[in-house]
């Protein structure tokens, strides 16, 4: 157990997507674990839960959310948290994660992962909410660094410093998305290695890697297509510092066959082993 929470290195996993439901159930492919999008299985019934239950019986599952809105000024949604905890218990998920962002205010969900202003006031606000969520879940919450496209004029610290301090003050875990580091580094003009140098890797329990869409002047975190070598190398550097953490490939649009998606995920092992060697 390389991280301070004693959470396991599950190996190389895939996001569970509806396009692959039948293949996973019928063929039982040799996948180490699956990550599910929490909201897809909350306040629903029927086919989604049927497939989820079948997958959770055979594979380790991790939950990843997009609607916790940990940075919002709205009160935490207790009904949402109750559903989240019930789904965690139903699937025996190894941990629960979400994003370091806000998704709406005044009861409105923008369905987007909006960036936070990295200030002392924001740090105190978010740390308190993270502790509240962890108390409710009775387990560590893992927060993912977002991809960002704008910065706030009044910020007093950089994202990597904010993330490191938040993890310490809230005693939470980190889901480090190396593609998001690469995307934000290009968009804002910083060195991605500077970001990695600031991360408290004993708190990193999971790593994300994904494809993106390059528009010349900026990069969009689209989760489309193969991962470029620069991002794979960032994964290798990050993985080496964790001492071993679960790795997941995200491919969420223009999804190819299961075999192609899984083959892309398994490229992670090549880069990890190369770094170890």
C-alpha atoms as one frame of an Amber mdcrd trajectory, in Angstrom:
protein
   0.000   0.000   0.000   1.914   3.035  -1.267  -0.588   5.712  -0.162  -1.337
   6.885   3.354  -4.943   5.646   3.189  -4.030   1.993   2.616  -6.034   1.898
  -0.622  -4.912  -0.774  -3.094  -3.177  -0.458  -6.446  -5.869  -2.091  -8.595
  -3.775  -2.141 -11.774  -4.911  -0.724 -15.126  -8.631  -0.091 -15.507 -11.264
   1.253 -17.893 -14.278   3.479 -17.586 -17.447   1.378 -17.819 -19.387   2.664
 -20.842 -22.791   1.585 -22.174 -21.289   0.783 -25.582 -19.297  -2.007 -23.940
 -21.904  -3.426 -21.533 -22.700  -6.543 -23.523 -19.069  -7.344 -24.311 -18.033
  -7.057 -20.660 -20.890  -9.255 -19.414 -20.671 -11.897 -22.145 -16.907 -12.097
 -22.695 -15.620 -11.311 -19.182 -12.439  -9.660 -20.505  -9.265  -9.615 -18.427
  -9.645  -6.063 -17.136  -8.163  -5.240 -13.738 -11.006  -2.932 -12.641 -13.718
  -0.544 -13.827 -14.490   3.042 -12.962 -18.142   4.073 -13.105 -19.632   7.528
 -13.498 -21.575   7.787 -10.255 -24.480   9.855 -11.554 -25.283   7.306 -14.271
 -26.459   4.884 -11.594 -28.088   7.194  -9.055 -31.863   7.710  -9.007 -32.298
   5.164 -11.759 -33.403   1.555 -12.135 -33.610  -1.226 -14.676 -30.957  -1.874
 -17.297 -28.125   0.347 -15.951 -28.251  -1.221 -12.487 -28.620  -4.720 -13.925
 -25.348  -4.339 -15.809 -23.654  -2.534 -12.934 -24.519  -5.305 -10.465 -23.173
  -7.925 -12.879 -19.921  -6.011 -13.337 -19.502  -5.331  -9.612 -19.837  -9.050
  -8.885 -16.850  -9.839 -11.108 -14.568  -6.800 -11.010 -13.355  -4.205  -8.524
 -15.245  -0.934  -8.980 -14.317   2.687  -8.251 -16.840   5.560  -8.350 -16.151
   8.848 -10.116 -18.601  11.748  -9.898 -19.208  15.019 -11.724 -21.935  16.678
  -9.628 -20.643  16.949  -6.059 -19.810  20.615  -6.744 -17.405  20.719  -3.837
 -16.438  24.335  -4.558 -19.955  25.781  -4.786 -21.416  28.172  -2.219 -24.678
  26.195  -2.242 -25.157  23.904   0.766 -24.038  20.334   0.191 -26.873  18.256
  -1.245 -27.653  15.682   1.461 -29.951  13.672  -0.799 -27.175  13.438  -3.380
 -24.698  12.348  -0.696 -27.119   9.706   0.581 -27.521   8.306  -2.931 -23.760
   8.400  -3.398 -23.156   6.450  -0.201 -25.865   3.909  -1.062 -24.294   3.306
  -4.487 -20.872   2.936  -2.888 -22.231   0.309  -0.534 -24.141  -1.473  -3.303
 -21.088  -1.827  -5.552 -18.525  -2.222  -2.748 -16.601   0.541  -4.502 -13.006
   0.823  -3.323 -13.257   4.617  -3.119 -15.276   7.610  -4.297 -13.874  10.518
  -6.290 -15.038  13.783  -7.825 -13.500  16.984  -9.208 -11.907  20.021  -7.605
 -14.401  22.439  -9.127 -17.895  23.839  -8.851 -20.726  22.879 -11.192 -23.422
  25.400 -10.353 -24.956  27.805  -7.866 -28.421  28.765  -6.605 -29.659  25.264
  -7.325 -28.685  25.344 -11.007 -26.352  22.677 -12.419 -24.325  23.913 -15.408
 -23.209  20.354 -16.211 -19.672  21.647 -16.567 -16.596  21.467 -14.353 -15.948
  25.118 -13.566 -12.590  26.326 -12.192 -12.133  27.682  -8.683 -10.378  30.913
  -7.722  -7.287  29.707  -5.870  -7.313  31.920  -2.770  -7.063  31.454   0.994
 -10.799  32.037   1.353 -11.584  29.356  -1.241  -9.173  26.968   0.449 -10.903
  27.306   3.821 -14.342  26.965   2.221 -13.527  23.851   0.193 -11.535  22.148
   2.966 -14.504  22.423   5.316 -16.848  20.932   2.735 -14.457  18.075   1.950
 -14.230  17.166   5.630 -18.030  17.217   5.840 -18.359  14.867   2.846 -15.737
  12.493   4.232 -17.495  12.391   7.603 -20.747  11.536   5.803 -19.152   8.806
   3.691 -16.994   7.494   6.501 -14.103   7.241   4.048 -11.560   9.409   2.211
 -12.757  11.408  -0.788 -10.391  11.581  -3.769 -10.415  14.885  -5.662  -9.269
  15.213  -9.264  -7.382  18.185 -10.644  -9.492  19.677 -13.460  -8.488  20.820
 -16.916  -8.907  24.601 -17.072  -9.162  27.229 -19.762  -9.326  30.484 -17.765
  -7.732  31.803 -14.583  -9.005  34.372 -12.087  -7.267  37.740 -11.761  -7.507
  37.664  -7.955  -5.825  34.295  -7.399  -3.119  34.187  -4.748  -1.700  30.711
  -5.451  -1.276  28.292  -8.319  -3.475  25.245  -8.747  -0.815  22.744  -7.688
  -0.157  24.614  -4.438  -3.886  24.853  -3.756  -4.350  21.122  -4.347  -1.443
  20.196  -2.086  -2.626  22.438   0.736  -6.237  21.284   0.385  -5.219  17.625
   0.598  -3.315  18.354   3.796  -5.929  20.561   5.465  -8.896  18.338   4.582
  -6.902  15.092   4.896  -8.304  13.884   1.593  -6.962  11.774  -1.262  -5.978
  12.870  -4.774  -6.957  11.522  -8.160  -4.189  12.927 -10.352  -5.201  13.344
 -13.999  -1.950  13.715 -15.944  -3.783  14.614 -19.148  -5.437  17.500 -17.311
  -2.012  18.611 -16.094  -0.775  18.574 -19.692  -3.851  20.395 -21.021  -3.764
  23.128 -18.377   0.010  23.501 -18.713  -0.379  24.228 -22.422  -3.369  26.530
 -21.942  -1.744  28.583 -19.182   1.919  28.312 -20.136   3.469  26.468 -17.200
   5.778  23.460 -17.018   3.851  20.258 -16.172   6.861  19.023 -14.193   6.406
  22.013 -11.865   2.921  20.689 -11.146   4.162  17.162 -10.422   6.889  18.484
  -8.124   4.248  20.047  -5.868   1.936  17.026  -5.573   1.983  15.106  -2.259
   2.192  11.684  -3.894   1.494   9.770  -0.702  -2.085  11.042  -1.125  -2.449
   9.977  -4.775  -4.637   6.857  -4.935  -5.493   6.946  -8.646  -4.150   8.277
 -11.941  -6.156   9.250 -15.017  -4.851   9.351 -18.569  -6.802  10.350 -21.681
  -6.739  11.766 -25.167  -7.435  15.418 -25.919  -8.178  17.711 -28.843  -5.505
  20.237 -29.856  -6.809  23.428 -31.469  -3.442  25.144 -31.905  -4.058  28.052
 -29.548  -5.497  25.830 -26.835  -6.254  22.209 -25.903  -9.657  20.809 -24.946
  -9.867  17.841 -22.577 -12.197  15.912 -24.885 -11.343  12.327 -23.805 -11.304
  11.396 -27.490  -8.747   9.264 -29.229  -5.418   7.744 -28.315  -3.140   9.218
 -25.657  -0.145  11.147 -26.971   3.349  10.111 -25.893   3.969  13.299 -23.878
   0.999  12.432 -21.658   2.112   8.809 -21.344   5.515  10.070 -20.177   3.837
  12.272 -17.582   1.951   9.201 -16.389   5.214   7.294 -16.045   6.804  10.094
 -14.037   3.775  10.379 -11.768   3.408   6.632 -11.294   7.054   6.314 -10.259
   6.499   8.894  -7.519   3.409   7.146  -6.159   5.182   3.859  -5.642   2.153
   2.239  -7.273  -1.346   3.622  -7.923  -4.394   2.519  -9.907  -4.322   3.777
 -13.505  -7.407   4.448 -15.622  -7.864   5.292 -19.297 -10.722   7.677 -20.067
 -12.243   7.444 -23.560 -15.682   9.045 -23.440 -16.612  10.110 -26.973 -16.232
   8.516 -30.387 -15.705   5.309 -28.425 -14.177   2.470 -30.456 -14.568  -1.274
 -29.876 -13.827  -2.675 -26.466 -10.703  -4.405 -27.767  -9.253  -1.157 -29.121
 -10.086   0.769 -25.963  -8.575  -1.884 -23.723  -5.436  -2.108 -25.870  -4.934
   1.642 -25.473  -5.313   1.340 -21.702  -2.736  -1.437 -21.566  -0.159   0.884
 -23.125   0.114   2.299 -19.611   1.978  -0.817 -18.553   4.602  -0.309 -21.259
   5.420   3.193 -20.054   5.287   2.262 -16.364   7.591  -0.697 -16.871   9.954
   1.382 -18.985  10.228   3.943 -16.202  10.845   1.237 -13.603  13.574  -0.266
 -15.742
